[in-house]
PDB file of C-alpha atoms in Angstrom:
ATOM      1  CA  UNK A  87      23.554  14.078 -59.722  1.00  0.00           C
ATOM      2  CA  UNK A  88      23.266  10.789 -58.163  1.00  0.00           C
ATOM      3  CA  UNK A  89      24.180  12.711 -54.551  1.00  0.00           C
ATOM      4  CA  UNK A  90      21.367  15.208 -55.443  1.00  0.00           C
ATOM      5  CA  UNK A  91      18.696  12.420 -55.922  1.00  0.00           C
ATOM      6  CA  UNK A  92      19.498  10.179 -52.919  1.00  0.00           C
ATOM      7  CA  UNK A  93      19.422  13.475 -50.851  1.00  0.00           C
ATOM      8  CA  UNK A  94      16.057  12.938 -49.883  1.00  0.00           C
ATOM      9  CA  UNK A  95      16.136   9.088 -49.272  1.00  0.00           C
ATOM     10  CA  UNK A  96      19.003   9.506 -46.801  1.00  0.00           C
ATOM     11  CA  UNK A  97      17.395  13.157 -45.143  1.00  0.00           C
ATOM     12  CA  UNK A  98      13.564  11.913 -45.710  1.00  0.00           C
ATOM     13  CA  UNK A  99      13.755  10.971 -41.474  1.00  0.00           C
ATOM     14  CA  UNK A 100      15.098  14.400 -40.570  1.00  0.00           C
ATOM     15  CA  UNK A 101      13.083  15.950 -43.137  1.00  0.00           C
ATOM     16  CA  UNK A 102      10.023  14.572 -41.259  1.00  0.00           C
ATOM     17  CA  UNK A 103      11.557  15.343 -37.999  1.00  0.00           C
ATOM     18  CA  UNK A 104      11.864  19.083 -39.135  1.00  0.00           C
ATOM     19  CA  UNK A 105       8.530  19.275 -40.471  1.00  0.00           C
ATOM     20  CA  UNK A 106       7.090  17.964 -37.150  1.00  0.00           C
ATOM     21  CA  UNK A 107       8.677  20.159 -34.954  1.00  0.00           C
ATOM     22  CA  UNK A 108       7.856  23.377 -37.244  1.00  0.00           C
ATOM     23  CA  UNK A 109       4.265  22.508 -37.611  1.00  0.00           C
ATOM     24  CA  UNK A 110       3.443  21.622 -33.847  1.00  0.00           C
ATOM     25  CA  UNK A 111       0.851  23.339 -32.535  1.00  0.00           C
ATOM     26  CA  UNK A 112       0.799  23.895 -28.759  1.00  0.00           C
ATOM     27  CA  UNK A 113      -3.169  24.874 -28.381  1.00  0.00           C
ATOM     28  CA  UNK A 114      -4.544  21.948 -26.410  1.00  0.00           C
ATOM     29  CA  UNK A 115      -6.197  22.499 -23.419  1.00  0.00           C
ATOM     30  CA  UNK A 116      -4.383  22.592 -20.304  1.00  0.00           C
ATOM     31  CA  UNK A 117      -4.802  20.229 -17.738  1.00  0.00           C
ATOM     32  CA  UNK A 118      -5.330  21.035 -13.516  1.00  0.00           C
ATOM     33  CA  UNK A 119      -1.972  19.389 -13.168  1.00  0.00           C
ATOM     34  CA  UNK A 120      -0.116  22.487 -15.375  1.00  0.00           C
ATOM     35  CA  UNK A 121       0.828  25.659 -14.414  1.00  0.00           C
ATOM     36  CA  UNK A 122       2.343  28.914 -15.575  1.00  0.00           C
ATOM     37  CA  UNK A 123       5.501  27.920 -15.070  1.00  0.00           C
ATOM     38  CA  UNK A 124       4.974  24.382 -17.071  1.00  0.00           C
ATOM     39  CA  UNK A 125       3.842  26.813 -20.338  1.00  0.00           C
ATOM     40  CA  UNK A 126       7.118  28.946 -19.968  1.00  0.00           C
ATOM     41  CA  UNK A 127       9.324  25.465 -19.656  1.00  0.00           C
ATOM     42  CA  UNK A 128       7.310  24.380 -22.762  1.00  0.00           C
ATOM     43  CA  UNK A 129       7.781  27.029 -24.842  1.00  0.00           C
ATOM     44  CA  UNK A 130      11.806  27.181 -23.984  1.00  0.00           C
ATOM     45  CA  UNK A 131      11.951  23.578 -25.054  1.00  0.00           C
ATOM     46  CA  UNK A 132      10.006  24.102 -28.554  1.00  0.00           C
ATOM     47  CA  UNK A 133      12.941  26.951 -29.192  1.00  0.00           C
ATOM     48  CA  UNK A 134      15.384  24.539 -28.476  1.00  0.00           C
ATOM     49  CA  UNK A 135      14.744  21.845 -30.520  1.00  0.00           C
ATOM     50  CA  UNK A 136      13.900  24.587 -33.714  1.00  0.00           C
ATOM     51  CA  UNK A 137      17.382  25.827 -33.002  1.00  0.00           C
ATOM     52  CA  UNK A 138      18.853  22.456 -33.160  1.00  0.00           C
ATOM     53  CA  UNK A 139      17.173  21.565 -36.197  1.00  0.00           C
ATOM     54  CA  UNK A 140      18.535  25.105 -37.238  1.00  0.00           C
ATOM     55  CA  UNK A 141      21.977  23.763 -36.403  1.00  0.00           C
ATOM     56  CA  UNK A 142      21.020  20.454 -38.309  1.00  0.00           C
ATOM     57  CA  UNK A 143      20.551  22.340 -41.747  1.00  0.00           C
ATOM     58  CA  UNK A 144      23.444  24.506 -41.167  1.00  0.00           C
ATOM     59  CA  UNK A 145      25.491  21.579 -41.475  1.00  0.00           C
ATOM     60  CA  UNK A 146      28.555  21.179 -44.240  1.00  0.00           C
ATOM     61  CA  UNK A 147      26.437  17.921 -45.877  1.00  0.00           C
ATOM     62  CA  UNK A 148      23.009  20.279 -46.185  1.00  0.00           C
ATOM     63  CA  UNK A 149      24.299  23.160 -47.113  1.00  0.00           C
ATOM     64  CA  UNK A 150      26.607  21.860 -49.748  1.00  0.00           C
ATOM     65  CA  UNK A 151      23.705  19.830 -51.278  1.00  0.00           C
ATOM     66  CA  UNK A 152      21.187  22.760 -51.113  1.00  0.00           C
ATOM     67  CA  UNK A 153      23.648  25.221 -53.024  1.00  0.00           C
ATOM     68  CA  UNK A 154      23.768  22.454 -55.494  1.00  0.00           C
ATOM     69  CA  UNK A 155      19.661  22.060 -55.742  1.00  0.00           C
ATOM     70  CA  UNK A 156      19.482  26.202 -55.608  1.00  0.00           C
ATOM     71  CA  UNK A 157      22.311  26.331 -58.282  1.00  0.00           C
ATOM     72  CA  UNK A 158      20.647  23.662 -60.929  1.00  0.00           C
ATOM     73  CA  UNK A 159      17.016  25.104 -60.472  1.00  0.00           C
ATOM     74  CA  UNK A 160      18.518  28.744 -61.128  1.00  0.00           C
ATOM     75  CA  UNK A 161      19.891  27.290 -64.213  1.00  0.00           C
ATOM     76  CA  UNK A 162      16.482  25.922 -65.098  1.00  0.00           C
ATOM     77  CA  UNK A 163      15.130  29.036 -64.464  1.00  0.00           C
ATOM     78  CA  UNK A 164      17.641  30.627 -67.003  1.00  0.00           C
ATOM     79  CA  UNK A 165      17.144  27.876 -69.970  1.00  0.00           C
ATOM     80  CA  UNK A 166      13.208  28.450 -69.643  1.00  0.00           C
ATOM     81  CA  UNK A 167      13.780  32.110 -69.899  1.00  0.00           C
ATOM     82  CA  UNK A 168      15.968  31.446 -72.830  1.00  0.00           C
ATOM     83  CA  UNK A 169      13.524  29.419 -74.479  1.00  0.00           C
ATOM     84  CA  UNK A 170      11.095  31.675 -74.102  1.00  0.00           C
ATOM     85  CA  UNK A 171      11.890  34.759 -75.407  1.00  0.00           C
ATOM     86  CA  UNK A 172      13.714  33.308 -78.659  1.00  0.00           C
ATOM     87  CA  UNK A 173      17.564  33.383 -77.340  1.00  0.00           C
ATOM     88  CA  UNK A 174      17.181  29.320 -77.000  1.00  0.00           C
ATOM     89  CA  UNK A 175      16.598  28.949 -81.296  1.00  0.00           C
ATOM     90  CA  UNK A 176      19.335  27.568 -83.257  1.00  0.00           C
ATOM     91  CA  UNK A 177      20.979  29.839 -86.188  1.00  0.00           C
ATOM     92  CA  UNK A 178      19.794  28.882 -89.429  1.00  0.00           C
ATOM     93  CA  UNK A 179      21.332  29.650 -92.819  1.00  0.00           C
ATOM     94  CA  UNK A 180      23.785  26.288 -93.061  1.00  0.00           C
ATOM     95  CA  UNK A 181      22.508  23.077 -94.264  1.00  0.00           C
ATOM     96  CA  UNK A 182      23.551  20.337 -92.798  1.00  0.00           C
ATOM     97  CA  UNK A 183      24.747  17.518 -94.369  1.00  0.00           C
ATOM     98  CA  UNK A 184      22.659  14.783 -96.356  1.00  0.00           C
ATOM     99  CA  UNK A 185      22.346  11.765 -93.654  1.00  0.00           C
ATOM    100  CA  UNK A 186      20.714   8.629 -94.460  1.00  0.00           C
ATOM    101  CA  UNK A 187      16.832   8.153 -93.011  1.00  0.00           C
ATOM    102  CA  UNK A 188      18.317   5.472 -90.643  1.00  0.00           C
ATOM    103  CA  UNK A 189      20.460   7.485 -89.229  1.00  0.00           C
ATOM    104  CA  UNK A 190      17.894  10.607 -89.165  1.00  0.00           C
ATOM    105  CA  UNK A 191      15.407   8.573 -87.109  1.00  0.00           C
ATOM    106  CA  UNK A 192      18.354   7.416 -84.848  1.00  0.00           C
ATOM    107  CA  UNK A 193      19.273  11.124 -83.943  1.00  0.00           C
ATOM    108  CA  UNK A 194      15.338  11.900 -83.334  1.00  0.00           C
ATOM    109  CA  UNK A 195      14.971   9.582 -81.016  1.00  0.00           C
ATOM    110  CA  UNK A 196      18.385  10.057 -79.180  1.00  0.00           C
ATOM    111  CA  UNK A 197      17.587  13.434 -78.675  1.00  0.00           C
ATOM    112  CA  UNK A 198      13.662  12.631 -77.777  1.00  0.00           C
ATOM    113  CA  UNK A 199      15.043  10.277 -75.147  1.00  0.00           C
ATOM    114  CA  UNK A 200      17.841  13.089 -74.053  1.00  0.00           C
ATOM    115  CA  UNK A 201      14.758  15.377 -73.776  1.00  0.00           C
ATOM    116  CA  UNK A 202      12.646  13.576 -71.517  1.00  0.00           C
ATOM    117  CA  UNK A 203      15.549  12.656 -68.932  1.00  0.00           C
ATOM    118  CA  UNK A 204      16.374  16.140 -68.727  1.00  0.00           C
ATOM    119  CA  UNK A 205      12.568  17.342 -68.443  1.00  0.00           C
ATOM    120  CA  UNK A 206      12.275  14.132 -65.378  1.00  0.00           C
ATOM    121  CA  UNK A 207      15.641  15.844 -63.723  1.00  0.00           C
ATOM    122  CA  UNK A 208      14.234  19.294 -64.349  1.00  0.00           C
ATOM    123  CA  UNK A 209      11.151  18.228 -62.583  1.00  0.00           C
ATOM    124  CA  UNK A 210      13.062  16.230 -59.892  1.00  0.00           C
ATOM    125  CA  UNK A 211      15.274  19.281 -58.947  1.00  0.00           C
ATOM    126  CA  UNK A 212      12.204  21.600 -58.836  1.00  0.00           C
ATOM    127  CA  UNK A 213      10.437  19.476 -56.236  1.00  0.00           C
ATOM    128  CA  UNK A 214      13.280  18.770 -54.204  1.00  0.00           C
ATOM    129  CA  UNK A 215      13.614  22.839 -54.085  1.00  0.00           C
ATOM    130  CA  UNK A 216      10.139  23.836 -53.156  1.00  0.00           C
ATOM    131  CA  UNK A 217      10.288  21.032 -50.856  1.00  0.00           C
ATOM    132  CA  UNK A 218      13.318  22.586 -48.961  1.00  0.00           C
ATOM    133  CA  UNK A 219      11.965  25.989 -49.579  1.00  0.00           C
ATOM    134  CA  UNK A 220       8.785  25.211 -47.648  1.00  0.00           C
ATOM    135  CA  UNK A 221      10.523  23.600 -45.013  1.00  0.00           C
ATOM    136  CA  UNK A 222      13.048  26.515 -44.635  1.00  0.00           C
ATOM    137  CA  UNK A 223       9.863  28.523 -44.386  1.00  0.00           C
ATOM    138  CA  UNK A 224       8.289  26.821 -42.099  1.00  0.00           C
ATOM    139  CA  UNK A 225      11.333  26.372 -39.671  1.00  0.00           C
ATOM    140  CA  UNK A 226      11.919  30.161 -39.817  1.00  0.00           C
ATOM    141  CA  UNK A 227       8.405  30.913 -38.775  1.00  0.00           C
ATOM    142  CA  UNK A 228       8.207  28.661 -35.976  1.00  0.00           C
ATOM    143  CA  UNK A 229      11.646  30.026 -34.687  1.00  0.00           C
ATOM    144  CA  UNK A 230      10.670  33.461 -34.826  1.00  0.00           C
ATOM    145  CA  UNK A 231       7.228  32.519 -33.134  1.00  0.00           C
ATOM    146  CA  UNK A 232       9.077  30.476 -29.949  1.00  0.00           C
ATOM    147  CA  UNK A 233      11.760  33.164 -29.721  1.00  0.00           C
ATOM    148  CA  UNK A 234       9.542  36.062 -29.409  1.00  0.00           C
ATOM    149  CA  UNK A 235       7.212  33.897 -26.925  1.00  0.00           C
ATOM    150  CA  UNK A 236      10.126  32.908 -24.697  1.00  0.00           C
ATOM    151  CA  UNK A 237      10.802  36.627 -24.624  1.00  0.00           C
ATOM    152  CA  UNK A 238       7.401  37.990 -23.494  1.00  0.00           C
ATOM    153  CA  UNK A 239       6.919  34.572 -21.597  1.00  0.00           C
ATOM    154  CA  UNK A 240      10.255  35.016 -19.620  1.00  0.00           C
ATOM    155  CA  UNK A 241       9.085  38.172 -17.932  1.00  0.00           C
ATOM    156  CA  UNK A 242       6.489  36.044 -15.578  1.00  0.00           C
ATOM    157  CA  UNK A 243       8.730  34.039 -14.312  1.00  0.00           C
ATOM    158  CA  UNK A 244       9.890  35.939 -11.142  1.00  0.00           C
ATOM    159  CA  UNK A 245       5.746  36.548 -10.762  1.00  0.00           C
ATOM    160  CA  UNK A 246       4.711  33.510 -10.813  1.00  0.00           C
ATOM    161  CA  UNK A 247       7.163  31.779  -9.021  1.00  0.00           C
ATOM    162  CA  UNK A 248       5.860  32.943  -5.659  1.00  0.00           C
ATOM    163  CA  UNK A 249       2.635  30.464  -6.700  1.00  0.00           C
ATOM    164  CA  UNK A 250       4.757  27.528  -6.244  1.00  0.00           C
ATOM    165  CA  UNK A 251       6.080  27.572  -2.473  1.00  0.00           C
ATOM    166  CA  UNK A 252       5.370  30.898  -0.466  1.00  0.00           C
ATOM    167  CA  UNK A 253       2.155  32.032   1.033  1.00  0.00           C
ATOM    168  CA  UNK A 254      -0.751  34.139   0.566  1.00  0.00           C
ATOM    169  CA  UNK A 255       0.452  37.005   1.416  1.00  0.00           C
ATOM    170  CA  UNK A 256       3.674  36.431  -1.599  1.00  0.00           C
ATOM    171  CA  UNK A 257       1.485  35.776  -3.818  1.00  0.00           C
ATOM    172  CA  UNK A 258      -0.986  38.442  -3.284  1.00  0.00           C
ATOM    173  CA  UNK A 259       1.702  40.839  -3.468  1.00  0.00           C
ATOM    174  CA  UNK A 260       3.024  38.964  -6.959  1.00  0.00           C
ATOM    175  CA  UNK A 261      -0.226  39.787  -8.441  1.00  0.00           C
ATOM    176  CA  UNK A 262      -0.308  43.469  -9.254  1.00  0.00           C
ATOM    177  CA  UNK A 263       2.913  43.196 -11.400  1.00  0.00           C
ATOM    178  CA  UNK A 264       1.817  39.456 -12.750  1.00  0.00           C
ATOM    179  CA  UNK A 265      -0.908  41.009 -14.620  1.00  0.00           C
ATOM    180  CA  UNK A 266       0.858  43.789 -15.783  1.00  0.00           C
ATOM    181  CA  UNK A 267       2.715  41.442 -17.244  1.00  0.00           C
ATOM    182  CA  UNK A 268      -0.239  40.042 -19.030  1.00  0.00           C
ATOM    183  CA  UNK A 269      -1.562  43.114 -19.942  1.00  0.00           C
ATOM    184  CA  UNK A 270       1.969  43.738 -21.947  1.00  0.00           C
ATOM    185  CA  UNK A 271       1.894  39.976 -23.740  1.00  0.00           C
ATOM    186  CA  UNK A 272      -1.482  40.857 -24.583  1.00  0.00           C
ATOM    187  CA  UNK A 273      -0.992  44.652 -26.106  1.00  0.00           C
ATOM    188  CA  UNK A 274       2.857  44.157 -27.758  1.00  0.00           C
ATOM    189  CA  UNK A 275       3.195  40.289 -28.578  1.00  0.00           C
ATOM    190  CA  UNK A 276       3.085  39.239 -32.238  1.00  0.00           C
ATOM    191  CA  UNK A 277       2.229  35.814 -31.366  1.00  0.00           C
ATOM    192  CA  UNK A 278       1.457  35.075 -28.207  1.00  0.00           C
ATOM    193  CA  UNK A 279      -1.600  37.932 -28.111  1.00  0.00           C
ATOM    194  CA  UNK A 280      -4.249  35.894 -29.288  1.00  0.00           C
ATOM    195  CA  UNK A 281      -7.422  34.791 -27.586  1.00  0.00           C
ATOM    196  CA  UNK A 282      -6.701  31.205 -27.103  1.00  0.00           C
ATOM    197  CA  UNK A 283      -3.639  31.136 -25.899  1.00  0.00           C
ATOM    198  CA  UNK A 284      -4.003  34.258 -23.531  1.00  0.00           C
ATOM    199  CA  UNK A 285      -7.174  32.218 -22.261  1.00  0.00           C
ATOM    200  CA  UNK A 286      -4.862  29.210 -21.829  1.00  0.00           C
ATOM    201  CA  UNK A 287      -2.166  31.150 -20.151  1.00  0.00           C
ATOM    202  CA  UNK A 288      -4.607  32.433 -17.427  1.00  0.00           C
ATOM    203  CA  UNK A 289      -6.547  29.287 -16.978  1.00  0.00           C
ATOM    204  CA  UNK A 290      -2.754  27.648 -15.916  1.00  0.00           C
ATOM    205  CA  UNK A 291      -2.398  31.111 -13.249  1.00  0.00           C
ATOM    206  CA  UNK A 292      -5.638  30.186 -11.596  1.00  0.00           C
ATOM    207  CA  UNK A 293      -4.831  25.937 -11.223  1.00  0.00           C
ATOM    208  CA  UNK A 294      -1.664  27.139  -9.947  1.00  0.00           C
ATOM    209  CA  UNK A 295      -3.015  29.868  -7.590  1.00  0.00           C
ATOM    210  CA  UNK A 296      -6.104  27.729  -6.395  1.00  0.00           C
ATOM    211  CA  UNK A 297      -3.677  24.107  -5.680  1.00  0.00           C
ATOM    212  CA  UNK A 298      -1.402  26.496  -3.839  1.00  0.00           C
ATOM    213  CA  UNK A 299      -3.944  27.782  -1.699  1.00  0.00           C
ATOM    214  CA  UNK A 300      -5.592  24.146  -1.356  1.00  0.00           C
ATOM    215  CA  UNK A 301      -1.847  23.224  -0.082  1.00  0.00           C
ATOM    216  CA  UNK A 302      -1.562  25.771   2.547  1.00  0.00           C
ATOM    217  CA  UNK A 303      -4.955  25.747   3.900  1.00  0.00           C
ATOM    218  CA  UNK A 304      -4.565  21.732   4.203  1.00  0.00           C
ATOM    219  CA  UNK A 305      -1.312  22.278   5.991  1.00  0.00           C
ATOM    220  CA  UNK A 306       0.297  19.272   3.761  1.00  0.00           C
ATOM    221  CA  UNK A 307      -3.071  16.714   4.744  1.00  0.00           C
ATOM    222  CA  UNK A 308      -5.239  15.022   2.229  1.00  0.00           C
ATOM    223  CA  UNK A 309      -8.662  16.623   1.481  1.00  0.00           C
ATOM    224  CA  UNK A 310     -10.093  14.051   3.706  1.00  0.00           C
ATOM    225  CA  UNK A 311      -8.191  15.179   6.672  1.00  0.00           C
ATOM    226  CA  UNK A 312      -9.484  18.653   6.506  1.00  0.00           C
ATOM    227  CA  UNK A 313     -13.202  17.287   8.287  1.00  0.00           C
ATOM    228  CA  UNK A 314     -11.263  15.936  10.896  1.00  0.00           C
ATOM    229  CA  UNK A 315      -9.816  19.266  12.503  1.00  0.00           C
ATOM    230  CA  UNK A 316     -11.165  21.580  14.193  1.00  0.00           C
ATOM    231  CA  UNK A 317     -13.008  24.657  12.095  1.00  0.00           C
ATOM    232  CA  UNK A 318     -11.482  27.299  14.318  1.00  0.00           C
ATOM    233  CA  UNK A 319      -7.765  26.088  12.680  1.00  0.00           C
ATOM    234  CA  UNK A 320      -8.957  26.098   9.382  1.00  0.00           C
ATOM    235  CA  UNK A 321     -10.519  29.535   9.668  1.00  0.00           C
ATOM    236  CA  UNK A 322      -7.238  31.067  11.243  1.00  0.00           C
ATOM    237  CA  UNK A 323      -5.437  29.528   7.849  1.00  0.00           C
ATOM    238  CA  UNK A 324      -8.113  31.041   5.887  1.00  0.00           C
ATOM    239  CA  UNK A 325      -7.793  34.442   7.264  1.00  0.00           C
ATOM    240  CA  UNK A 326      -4.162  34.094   6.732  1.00  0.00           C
TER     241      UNK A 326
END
């Protein structure tokens, strides 16, 4: 028992850690400087670090101490159920024997103090079980959320990649199946379907499409530079 009560002292930092990592939300508004590709690499790293803290509970010292937990609360569970429905009752029909007052009020007491440390373990053990349980919960959902993401998420990358270093042309061409894409994350995907993030998702496509064609049109100049050649060189690059 005293291993079962220091469990949370010595886990309470990876406790936290796991509850961090399972709650994150990634809805914040993206930035100019983020692309498609920065929301894939995000949400590969997110399943990473659930599956290591997958790894992290699946480990002899956790498991061991959680069978323990699951084990005494099931016991609880079974003395309640006892008590309950009349199994828990002592026989009557022997007397016992005459005992002096003394030693009457000793044995009440005794077993009044025996009472309330069980009832303070009892209690103990049940909140270091929901506390587990919700975590376990928790860590499940978020695992099943970046897995099926990554999934859906994966199939742009070969569509959007052409955004990054080739030319209009590329990316013109990557377009047509890019949004069929889209169109599939929106109509199949559990998670990754909803408004915001399908919003945030396209947002990323257009910084990413626009800074590419800012790149090639400035030929690898500063914004500046562009007033100082001549128009008919920027319109050819435009027309490209």
């Amino acid at each position: 028992h005293r291993d079962l009560h220091s469990f949370p002292t010595r886990r309470s930092s990876d406790l936290t850690f796991i509850n961090m990592e399972s709650s994150q939300k990634l809805e914040a508004v993206p930035t100019v400087s983020e692309g498609p590709r920065e929301e894939i690499n995000r949400w590969e790293r997110r399943q990473m670090a659930l599956l290591k803290c997958t790894e992290r509970l699946a480990t002899p010292n956790y498991t061991t101490i959680l069978r323990l937990i699951e084990q005494h609360y099931s016991e609880r569970k079974v003395r309640s159920l006892a008590v309950d429905t009349g199994k828990a009752r002592t026989p009557t029909g022997k007397r016992s024997p005459a005992t002096s007052p003394t030693r009457r009020r000793r044995t009440i007491v005794s077993r009044m103090s025996s009472n309330d440390d069980n009832k303070m373990e009892d209690s103990s053990t049940v909140h270091l079980w929901e506390q587990w349980t919700a975590c376990h919960n928790r860590l499940t959902d978020a695992l099943n959320e970046a897995v099926d993401n990554v999934r859906f998420l994966d199939h742009l990358r070969p569509f959007v990649e052409p955004f990054y270093f080739e030319d209009c042309r590329a990316m013109t061409d990557a377009l047509p199946p890019l949004f069929t894409s889209v169109k599939m994350i929106l109509t199949i995907s559990r998670h990754y379907s909803s408004r915001a993030r399908m919003t945030k998702l396209l947002m990323k496509i257009t910084f990413q499409l626009v800074r590419r064609c800012q790149q090639l049109i400035l030929d690898g100049g500063s914004v500046n530079e562009l007033w100082t050649q001549k128009p008919e060189t920027i319109i050819s690059r435009i027309a490209e």
